[in-house]
Amino acid sequence: MFSKLFPKPVANRTPPTTGGRLIYAVGDVHGRLDVLEPLIAEIAADAARSRPAHKPLLIFLGDYVDRGDASAGVIDLILRLQADTAFEVVALKGNHEEALFQFLDDPSFGPLWIEHGGGPTLASYGAPAPVGRGDAESWMRTRDAFAAALPDDHRRFLESLELIVTVGDYAFVHAGVRPGAPLERQTEHDLLWIRHDFLQANGPFEKIIVHGHTPAEAPQITPHRICVDTGVYATGVLTAVRLDADGPRFLQAGRRQAA
């Protein structure tokens, strides 16, 4: 297990402003409580060393559930952080949370959700998926069991997730933004799902976009966007970006999986 604070990149321009805030933005967690816990410990230690004038802002960029085996535990941890006074905590919605709600609304979505990692989420709440692809009746029973097992505070958390938050010169979203569209006119679908049109755009956007959703082996930083999704479910490494007046720096926790 390791955690690392990368040196800040060399820049030829004044770093963007965070409005005087110390901000940490955490990439896609995907049920990996075992890696989230040490990353949060490192973030807390870094914040204590930094002694900011205002309460640090801790932003989660979505995709708390699916693929890893501790989706329920991840949400429990974020709820504890929200109840604590050490950070102001903001949690954004990811496309995997949208998929969870789609299953709750329509049990026939179950097989497709399973293909994209929903099985471990169901198991973490004690409502395992049917064997194989199941049938309509078995998926209805699974949906009902999952709905009954989902704690009220978890449901409220999932229902309260935000789509976008802006601070200073930064905007935080799950997937990205539609190039050419003002931030206030971005659609929920683009904020949760967009990839190529956003990633291939040269920018600039209204803000520097901090996002997850599209995994890479290392965090990515360009003049117009920062991606902190390092595919923890596959790589074993979870990443956060630290933002303040000195610009972006990265923290990581986990152990990279052998090829």
mmCIF file with all atom_site columns, N, CA and C in Angstrom, residues 190-247:
data_model
loop_
_atom_site.group_PDB
_atom_site.id
_atom_site.type_symbol
_atom_site.label_atom_id
_atom_site.label_alt_id
_atom_site.label_comp_id
_atom_site.label_asym_id
_atom_site.label_entity_id
_atom_site.label_seq_id
_atom_site.pdbx_PDB_ins_code
_atom_site.Cartn_x
_atom_site.Cartn_y
_atom_site.Cartn_z
_atom_site.occupancy
_atom_site.B_iso_or_equiv
_atom_site.pdbx_formal_charge
_atom_site.auth_seq_id
_atom_site.auth_comp_id
_atom_site.auth_asym_id
_atom_site.auth_atom_id
_atom_site.pdbx_PDB_model_num
ATOM 1   N N  . ASP A 1 190 ? -24.788 14.301 -20.602 1.00 0.00 ? 190 ASP A N  1
ATOM 2   C CA . ASP A 1 190 ? -23.400 14.627 -20.927 1.00 0.00 ? 190 ASP A CA 1
ATOM 3   C C  . ASP A 1 190 ? -22.531 14.670 -19.679 1.00 0.00 ? 190 ASP A C  1
ATOM 4   N N  . LEU A 1 191 ? -23.015 15.277 -18.614 1.00 0.00 ? 191 LEU A N  1
ATOM 5   C CA . LEU A 1 191 ? -22.221 15.384 -17.388 1.00 0.00 ? 191 LEU A CA 1
ATOM 6   C C  . LEU A 1 191 ? -21.879 14.016 -16.814 1.00 0.00 ? 191 LEU A C  1
ATOM 7   N N  . LEU A 1 192 ? -22.735 13.018 -17.066 1.00 0.00 ? 192 LEU A N  1
ATOM 8   C CA . LEU A 1 192 ? -22.515 11.677 -16.521 1.00 0.00 ? 192 LEU A CA 1
ATOM 9   C C  . LEU A 1 192 ? -21.833 10.726 -17.489 1.00 0.00 ? 192 LEU A C  1
ATOM 10  N N  . TRP A 1 193 ? -21.940 10.972 -18.806 1.00 0.00 ? 193 TRP A N  1
ATOM 11  C CA . TRP A 1 193 ? -21.552 9.954  -19.779 1.00 0.00 ? 193 TRP A CA 1
ATOM 12  C C  . TRP A 1 193 ? -20.553 10.407 -20.843 1.00 0.00 ? 193 TRP A C  1
ATOM 13  N N  . ILE A 1 194 ? -20.403 11.690 -21.094 1.00 0.00 ? 194 ILE A N  1
ATOM 14  C CA . ILE A 1 194 ? -19.622 12.134 -22.249 1.00 0.00 ? 194 ILE A CA 1
ATOM 15  C C  . ILE A 1 194 ? -18.179 11.636 -22.170 1.00 0.00 ? 194 ILE A C  1
ATOM 16  N N  . ARG A 1 195 ? -17.620 11.320 -23.331 1.00 0.00 ? 195 ARG A N  1
ATOM 17  C CA . ARG A 1 195 ? -16.214 10.933 -23.388 1.00 0.00 ? 195 ARG A CA 1
ATOM 18  C C  . ARG A 1 195 ? -15.531 11.631 -24.559 1.00 0.00 ? 195 ARG A C  1
ATOM 19  N N  . HIS A 1 196 ? -15.609 11.051 -25.763 1.00 0.00 ? 196 HIS A N  1
ATOM 20  C CA . HIS A 1 196 ? -14.740 11.462 -26.857 1.00 0.00 ? 196 HIS A CA 1
ATOM 21  C C  . HIS A 1 196 ? -14.911 12.926 -27.237 1.00 0.00 ? 196 HIS A C  1
ATOM 22  N N  . ASP A 1 197 ? -16.134 13.412 -27.348 1.00 0.00 ? 197 ASP A N  1
ATOM 23  C CA . ASP A 1 197 ? -16.323 14.799 -27.757 1.00 0.00 ? 197 ASP A CA 1
ATOM 24  C C  . ASP A 1 197 ? -15.655 15.759 -26.782 1.00 0.00 ? 197 ASP A C  1
ATOM 25  N N  . PHE A 1 198 ? -15.712 15.432 -25.511 1.00 0.00 ? 198 PHE A N  1
ATOM 26  C CA . PHE A 1 198 ? -15.066 16.254 -24.488 1.00 0.00 ? 198 PHE A CA 1
ATOM 27  C C  . PHE A 1 198 ? -13.561 16.068 -24.482 1.00 0.00 ? 198 PHE A C  1
ATOM 28  N N  . LEU A 1 199 ? -13.113 14.823 -24.480 1.00 0.00 ? 199 LEU A N  1
ATOM 29  C CA . LEU A 1 199 ? -11.681 14.548 -24.356 1.00 0.00 ? 199 LEU A CA 1
ATOM 30  C C  . LEU A 1 199 ? -10.893 15.022 -25.570 1.00 0.00 ? 199 LEU A C  1
ATOM 31  N N  . GLN A 1 200 ? -11.526 15.038 -26.728 1.00 0.00 ? 200 GLN A N  1
ATOM 32  C CA . GLN A 1 200 ? -10.833 15.451 -27.936 1.00 0.00 ? 200 GLN A CA 1
ATOM 33  C C  . GLN A 1 200 ? -10.921 16.952 -28.195 1.00 0.00 ? 200 GLN A C  1
ATOM 34  N N  . ALA A 1 201 ? -11.705 17.670 -27.395 1.00 0.00 ? 201 ALA A N  1
ATOM 35  C CA . ALA A 1 201 ? -11.832 19.116 -27.572 1.00 0.00 ? 201 ALA A CA 1
ATOM 36  C C  . ALA A 1 201 ? -10.556 19.811 -27.089 1.00 0.00 ? 201 ALA A C  1
ATOM 37  N N  . ASN A 1 202 ? -10.176 20.847 -27.774 1.00 0.00 ? 202 ASN A N  1
ATOM 38  C CA . ASN A 1 202 ? -8.963  21.586 -27.410 1.00 0.00 ? 202 ASN A CA 1
ATOM 39  C C  . ASN A 1 202 ? -9.198  22.585 -26.292 1.00 0.00 ? 202 ASN A C  1
ATOM 40  N N  . GLY A 1 203 ? -10.481 22.916 -26.016 1.00 0.00 ? 203 GLY A N  1
ATOM 41  C CA . GLY A 1 203 ? -10.761 23.934 -25.023 1.00 0.00 ? 203 GLY A CA 1
ATOM 42  C C  . GLY A 1 203 ? -10.450 25.312 -25.594 1.00 0.00 ? 203 GLY A C  1
ATOM 43  N N  . PRO A 1 204 ? -10.491 26.358 -24.789 1.00 0.00 ? 204 PRO A N  1
ATOM 44  C CA . PRO A 1 204 ? -10.833 26.305 -23.365 1.00 0.00 ? 204 PRO A CA 1
ATOM 45  C C  . PRO A 1 204 ? -12.327 26.152 -23.127 1.00 0.00 ? 204 PRO A C  1
ATOM 46  N N  . PHE A 1 205 ? -12.663 25.742 -21.894 1.00 0.00 ? 205 PHE A N  1
ATOM 47  C CA . PHE A 1 205 ? -14.039 25.729 -21.426 1.00 0.00 ? 205 PHE A CA 1
ATOM 48  C C  . PHE A 1 205 ? -14.234 26.937 -20.506 1.00 0.00 ? 205 PHE A C  1
ATOM 49  N N  . GLU A 1 206 ? -15.414 27.111 -19.974 1.00 0.00 ? 206 GLU A N  1
ATOM 50  C CA . GLU A 1 206 ? -15.635 28.243 -19.060 1.00 0.00 ? 206 GLU A CA 1
ATOM 51  C C  . GLU A 1 206 ? -14.755 28.135 -17.820 1.00 0.00 ? 206 GLU A C  1
ATOM 52  N N  . LYS A 1 207 ? -14.534 26.916 -17.379 1.00 0.00 ? 207 LYS A N  1
ATOM 53  C CA . LYS A 1 207 ? -13.699 26.633 -16.212 1.00 0.00 ? 207 LYS A CA 1
ATOM 54  C C  . LYS A 1 207 ? -12.741 25.510 -16.577 1.00 0.00 ? 207 LYS A C  1
ATOM 55  N N  . ILE A 1 208 ? -11.745 25.290 -15.743 1.00 0.00 ? 208 ILE A N  1
ATOM 56  C CA . ILE A 1 208 ? -10.943 24.081 -15.855 1.00 0.00 ? 208 ILE A CA 1
ATOM 57  C C  . ILE A 1 208 ? -11.788 22.933 -15.302 1.00 0.00 ? 208 ILE A C  1
ATOM 58  N N  . ILE A 1 209 ? -11.974 21.903 -16.102 1.00 0.00 ? 209 ILE A N  1
ATOM 59  C CA . ILE A 1 209 ? -12.886 20.819 -15.740 1.00 0.00 ? 209 ILE A CA 1
ATOM 60  C C  . ILE A 1 209 ? -12.107 19.719 -15.020 1.00 0.00 ? 209 ILE A C  1
ATOM 61  N N  . VAL A 1 210 ? -12.531 19.418 -13.804 1.00 0.00 ? 210 VAL A N  1
ATOM 62  C CA . VAL A 1 210 ? -11.961 18.322 -13.022 1.00 0.00 ? 210 VAL A CA 1
ATOM 63  C C  . VAL A 1 210 ? -12.966 17.173 -13.073 1.00 0.00 ? 210 VAL A C  1
ATOM 64  N N  . HIS A 1 211 ? -12.518 16.005 -13.533 1.00 0.00 ? 211 HIS A N  1
ATOM 65  C CA . HIS A 1 211 ? -13.470 14.931 -13.820 1.00 0.00 ? 211 HIS A CA 1
ATOM 66  C C  . HIS A 1 211 ? -12.849 13.562 -13.600 1.00 0.00 ? 211 HIS A C  1
ATOM 67  N N  . GLY A 1 212 ? -13.698 12.544 -13.669 1.00 0.00 ? 212 GLY A N  1
ATOM 68  C CA . GLY A 1 212 ? -13.293 11.145 -13.656 1.00 0.00 ? 212 GLY A CA 1
ATOM 69  C C  . GLY A 1 212 ? -13.833 10.465 -14.891 1.00 0.00 ? 212 GLY A C  1
ATOM 70  N N  . HIS A 1 213 ? -14.430 9.278  -14.720 1.00 0.00 ? 213 HIS A N  1
ATOM 71  C CA . HIS A 1 213 ? -15.218 8.557  -15.716 1.00 0.00 ? 213 HIS A CA 1
ATOM 72  C C  . HIS A 1 213 ? -14.394 7.810  -16.761 1.00 0.00 ? 213 HIS A C  1
ATOM 73  N N  . THR A 1 214 ? -13.353 8.418  -17.284 1.00 0.00 ? 214 THR A N  1
ATOM 74  C CA . THR A 1 214 ? -12.539 7.776  -18.318 1.00 0.00 ? 214 THR A CA 1
ATOM 75  C C  . THR A 1 214 ? -11.202 7.378  -17.706 1.00 0.00 ? 214 THR A C  1
ATOM 76  N N  . PRO A 1 215 ? -11.017 6.091  -17.392 1.00 0.00 ? 215 PRO A N  1
ATOM 77  C CA . PRO A 1 215 ? -9.825  5.685  -16.641 1.00 0.00 ? 215 PRO A CA 1
ATOM 78  C C  . PRO A 1 215 ? -8.561  5.703  -17.486 1.00 0.00 ? 215 PRO A C  1
ATOM 79  N N  . ALA A 1 216 ? -7.461  5.993  -16.815 1.00 0.00 ? 216 ALA A N  1
ATOM 80  C CA . ALA A 1 216 ? -6.129  5.922  -17.397 1.00 0.00 ? 216 ALA A CA 1
ATOM 81  C C  . ALA A 1 216 ? -5.186  5.439  -16.304 1.00 0.00 ? 216 ALA A C  1
ATOM 82  N N  . GLU A 1 217 ? -4.019  4.951  -16.696 1.00 0.00 ? 217 GLU A N  1
ATOM 83  C CA . GLU A 1 217 ? -3.088  4.428  -15.697 1.00 0.00 ? 217 GLU A CA 1
ATOM 84  C C  . GLU A 1 217 ? -2.511  5.520  -14.818 1.00 0.00 ? 217 GLU A C  1
ATOM 85  N N  . ALA A 1 218 ? -2.499  6.746  -15.308 1.00 0.00 ? 218 ALA A N  1
ATOM 86  C CA . ALA A 1 218 ? -1.971  7.871  -14.535 1.00 0.00 ? 218 ALA A CA 1
ATOM 87  C C  . ALA A 1 218 ? -2.945  9.033  -14.644 1.00 0.00 ? 218 ALA A C  1
ATOM 88  N N  . PRO A 1 219 ? -3.000  9.898  -13.640 1.00 0.00 ? 219 PRO A N  1
ATOM 89  C CA . PRO A 1 219 ? -3.860  11.080 -13.756 1.00 0.00 ? 219 PRO A CA 1
ATOM 90  C C  . PRO A 1 219 ? -3.406  11.951 -14.926 1.00 0.00 ? 219 PRO A C  1
ATOM 91  N N  . GLN A 1 220 ? -4.346  12.658 -15.504 1.00 0.00 ? 220 GLN A N  1
ATOM 92  C CA . GLN A 1 220 ? -4.060  13.476 -16.680 1.00 0.00 ? 220 GLN A CA 1
ATOM 93  C C  . GLN A 1 220 ? -4.320  14.940 -16.369 1.00 0.00 ? 220 GLN A C  1
ATOM 94  N N  . ILE A 1 221 ? -3.429  15.798 -16.851 1.00 0.00 ? 221 ILE A N  1
ATOM 95  C CA . ILE A 1 221 ? -3.602  17.231 -16.646 1.00 0.00 ? 221 ILE A CA 1
ATOM 96  C C  . ILE A 1 221 ? -3.255  17.961 -17.932 1.00 0.00 ? 221 ILE A C  1
ATOM 97  N N  . THR A 1 222 ? -4.150  18.810 -18.391 1.00 0.00 ? 222 THR A N  1
ATOM 98  C CA . THR A 1 222 ? -3.942  19.668 -19.545 1.00 0.00 ? 222 THR A CA 1
ATOM 99  C C  . THR A 1 222 ? -4.280  21.090 -19.096 1.00 0.00 ? 222 THR A C  1
ATOM 100 N N  . PRO A 1 223 ? -4.067  22.087 -19.936 1.00 0.00 ? 223 PRO A N  1
ATOM 101 C CA . PRO A 1 223 ? -4.438  23.448 -19.529 1.00 0.00 ? 223 PRO A CA 1
ATOM 102 C C  . PRO A 1 223 ? -5.921  23.621 -19.244 1.00 0.00 ? 223 PRO A C  1
ATOM 103 N N  . HIS A 1 224 ? -6.779  22.696 -19.736 1.00 0.00 ? 224 HIS A N  1
ATOM 104 C CA . HIS A 1 224 ? -8.213  22.913 -19.644 1.00 0.00 ? 224 HIS A CA 1
ATOM 105 C C  . HIS A 1 224 ? -8.973  21.839 -18.881 1.00 0.00 ? 224 HIS A C  1
ATOM 106 N N  . ARG A 1 225 ? -8.329  20.748 -18.500 1.00 0.00 ? 225 ARG A N  1
ATOM 107 C CA . ARG A 1 225 ? -9.023  19.707 -17.759 1.00 0.00 ? 225 ARG A CA 1
ATOM 108 C C  . ARG A 1 225 ? -8.028  18.888 -16.942 1.00 0.00 ? 225 ARG A C  1
ATOM 109 N N  . ILE A 1 226 ? -8.543  18.250 -15.880 1.00 0.00 ? 226 ILE A N  1
ATOM 110 C CA . ILE A 1 226 ? -7.769  17.353 -15.022 1.00 0.00 ? 226 ILE A CA 1
ATOM 111 C C  . ILE A 1 226 ? -8.604  16.100 -14.822 1.00 0.00 ? 226 ILE A C  1
ATOM 112 N N  . CYS A 1 227 ? -8.064  14.942 -15.165 1.00 0.00 ? 227 CYS A N  1
ATOM 113 C CA . CYS A 1 227 ? -8.756  13.671 -14.965 1.00 0.00 ? 227 CYS A CA 1
ATOM 114 C C  . CYS A 1 227 ? -8.072  12.895 -13.851 1.00 0.00 ? 227 CYS A C  1
ATOM 115 N N  . VAL A 1 228 ? -8.861  12.458 -12.864 1.00 0.00 ? 228 VAL A N  1
ATOM 116 C CA . VAL A 1 228 ? -8.295  11.742 -11.723 1.00 0.00 ? 228 VAL A CA 1
ATOM 117 C C  . VAL A 1 228 ? -8.812  10.313 -11.608 1.00 0.00 ? 228 VAL A C  1
ATOM 118 N N  . ASP A 1 229 ? -9.388  9.784  -12.692 1.00 0.00 ? 229 ASP A N  1
ATOM 119 C CA . ASP A 1 229 ? -9.827  8.388  -12.682 1.00 0.00 ? 229 ASP A CA 1
ATOM 120 C C  . ASP A 1 229 ? -8.677  7.511  -13.152 1.00 0.00 ? 229 ASP A C  1
ATOM 121 N N  . THR A 1 230 ? -8.061  6.799  -12.206 1.00 0.00 ? 230 THR A N  1
ATOM 122 C CA . THR A 1 230 ? -6.970  5.886  -12.551 1.00 0.00 ? 230 THR A CA 1
ATOM 123 C C  . THR A 1 230 ? -7.428  4.428  -12.504 1.00 0.00 ? 230 THR A C  1
ATOM 124 N N  . GLY A 1 231 ? -8.725  4.198  -12.728 1.00 0.00 ? 231 GLY A N  1
ATOM 125 C CA . GLY A 1 231 ? -9.247  2.843  -12.891 1.00 0.00 ? 231 GLY A CA 1
ATOM 126 C C  . GLY A 1 231 ? -8.948  1.931  -11.728 1.00 0.00 ? 231 GLY A C  1
ATOM 127 N N  . VAL A 1 232 ? -9.293  2.370  -10.513 1.00 0.00 ? 232 VAL A N  1
ATOM 128 C CA . VAL A 1 232 ? -8.916  1.622  -9.318  1.00 0.00 ? 232 VAL A CA 1
ATOM 129 C C  . VAL A 1 232 ? -9.395  0.174  -9.369  1.00 0.00 ? 232 VAL A C  1
ATOM 130 N N  . TYR A 1 233 ? -10.541 -0.078 -9.982  1.00 0.00 ? 233 TYR A N  1
ATOM 131 C CA . TYR A 1 233 ? -11.067 -1.447 -10.026 1.00 0.00 ? 233 TYR A CA 1
ATOM 132 C C  . TYR A 1 233 ? -10.154 -2.369 -10.821 1.00 0.00 ? 233 TYR A C  1
ATOM 133 N N  . ALA A 1 234 ? -9.347  -1.809 -11.743 1.00 0.00 ? 234 ALA A N  1
ATOM 134 C CA . ALA A 1 234 ? -8.421  -2.607 -12.546 1.00 0.00 ? 234 ALA A CA 1
ATOM 135 C C  . ALA A 1 234 ? -6.970  -2.418 -12.135 1.00 0.00 ? 234 ALA A C  1
ATOM 136 N N  . THR A 1 235 ? -6.600  -1.191 -11.759 1.00 0.00 ? 235 THR A N  1
ATOM 137 C CA . THR A 1 235 ? -5.193  -0.895 -11.434 1.00 0.00 ? 235 THR A CA 1
ATOM 138 C C  . THR A 1 235 ? -4.876  -1.066 -9.959  1.00 0.00 ? 235 THR A C  1
ATOM 139 N N  . GLY A 1 236 ? -5.887  -0.940 -9.100  1.00 0.00 ? 236 GLY A N  1
ATOM 140 C CA . GLY A 1 236 ? -5.656  -0.958 -7.665  1.00 0.00 ? 236 GLY A CA 1
ATOM 141 C C  . GLY A 1 236 ? -5.225  0.376  -7.107  1.00 0.00 ? 236 GLY A C  1
ATOM 142 N N  . VAL A 1 237 ? -5.201  1.434  -7.934  1.00 0.00 ? 237 VAL A N  1
ATOM 143 C CA . VAL A 1 237 ? -4.714  2.750  -7.512  1.00 0.00 ? 237 VAL A CA 1
ATOM 144 C C  . VAL A 1 237 ? -5.851  3.760  -7.579  1.00 0.00 ? 237 VAL A C  1
ATOM 145 N N  . LEU A 1 238 ? -6.090  4.454  -6.468  1.00 0.00 ? 238 LEU A N  1
ATOM 146 C CA . LEU A 1 238 ? -7.104  5.493  -6.384  1.00 0.00 ? 238 LEU A CA 1
ATOM 147 C C  . LEU A 1 238 ? -6.402  6.842  -6.279  1.00 0.00 ? 238 LEU A C  1
ATOM 148 N N  . THR A 1 239 ? -6.910  7.830  -7.012  1.00 0.00 ? 239 THR A N  1
ATOM 149 C CA . THR A 1 239 ? -6.232  9.120  -7.129  1.00 0.00 ? 239 THR A CA 1
ATOM 150 C C  . THR A 1 239 ? -7.148  10.257 -6.700  1.00 0.00 ? 239 THR A C  1
ATOM 151 N N  . ALA A 1 240 ? -6.541  11.268 -6.091  1.00 0.00 ? 240 ALA A N  1
ATOM 152 C CA . ALA A 1 240 ? -7.206  12.539 -5.808  1.00 0.00 ? 240 ALA A CA 1
ATOM 153 C C  . ALA A 1 240 ? -6.295  13.665 -6.287  1.00 0.00 ? 240 ALA A C  1
ATOM 154 N N  . VAL A 1 241 ? -6.897  14.793 -6.628  1.00 0.00 ? 241 VAL A N  1
ATOM 155 C CA . VAL A 1 241 ? -6.112  15.977 -6.958  1.00 0.00 ? 241 VAL A CA 1
ATOM 156 C C  . VAL A 1 241 ? -6.295  16.988 -5.836  1.00 0.00 ? 241 VAL A C  1
ATOM 157 N N  . ARG A 1 242 ? -5.199  17.620 -5.470  1.00 0.00 ? 242 ARG A N  1
ATOM 158 C CA . ARG A 1 242 ? -5.186  18.675 -4.447  1.00 0.00 ? 242 ARG A CA 1
ATOM 159 C C  . ARG A 1 242 ? -5.037  20.001 -5.168  1.00 0.00 ? 242 ARG A C  1
ATOM 160 N N  . LEU A 1 243 ? -5.936  20.935 -4.889  1.00 0.00 ? 243 LEU A N  1
ATOM 161 C CA . LEU A 1 243 ? -5.942  22.225 -5.568  1.00 0.00 ? 243 LEU A CA 1
ATOM 162 C C  . LEU A 1 243 ? -5.919  23.349 -4.545  1.00 0.00 ? 243 LEU A C  1
ATOM 163 N N  . ASP A 1 244 ? -5.005  24.286 -4.759  1.00 0.00 ? 244 ASP A N  1
ATOM 164 C CA . ASP A 1 244 ? -4.994  25.523 -3.981  1.00 0.00 ? 244 ASP A CA 1
ATOM 165 C C  . ASP A 1 244 ? -4.292  26.582 -4.819  1.00 0.00 ? 244 ASP A C  1
ATOM 166 N N  . ALA A 1 245 ? -3.807  27.642 -4.207  1.00 0.00 ? 245 ALA A N  1
ATOM 167 C CA . ALA A 1 245 ? -3.193  28.729 -4.958  1.00 0.00 ? 245 ALA A CA 1
ATOM 168 C C  . ALA A 1 245 ? -1.922  28.303 -5.687  1.00 0.00 ? 245 ALA A C  1
ATOM 169 N N  . ASP A 1 246 ? -1.321  27.203 -5.270  1.00 0.00 ? 246 ASP A N  1
ATOM 170 C CA . ASP A 1 246 ? -0.103  26.721 -5.912  1.00 0.00 ? 246 ASP A CA 1
ATOM 171 C C  . ASP A 1 246 ? -0.378  25.817 -7.107  1.00 0.00 ? 246 ASP A C  1
ATOM 172 N N  . GLY A 1 247 ? -1.654  25.575 -7.403  1.00 0.00 ? 247 GLY A N  1
ATOM 173 C CA . GLY A 1 247 ? -1.973  24.729 -8.545  1.00 0.00 ? 247 GLY A CA 1
ATOM 174 C C  . GLY A 1 247 ? -2.213  23.285 -8.141  1.00 0.00 ? 247 GLY A C  1
#
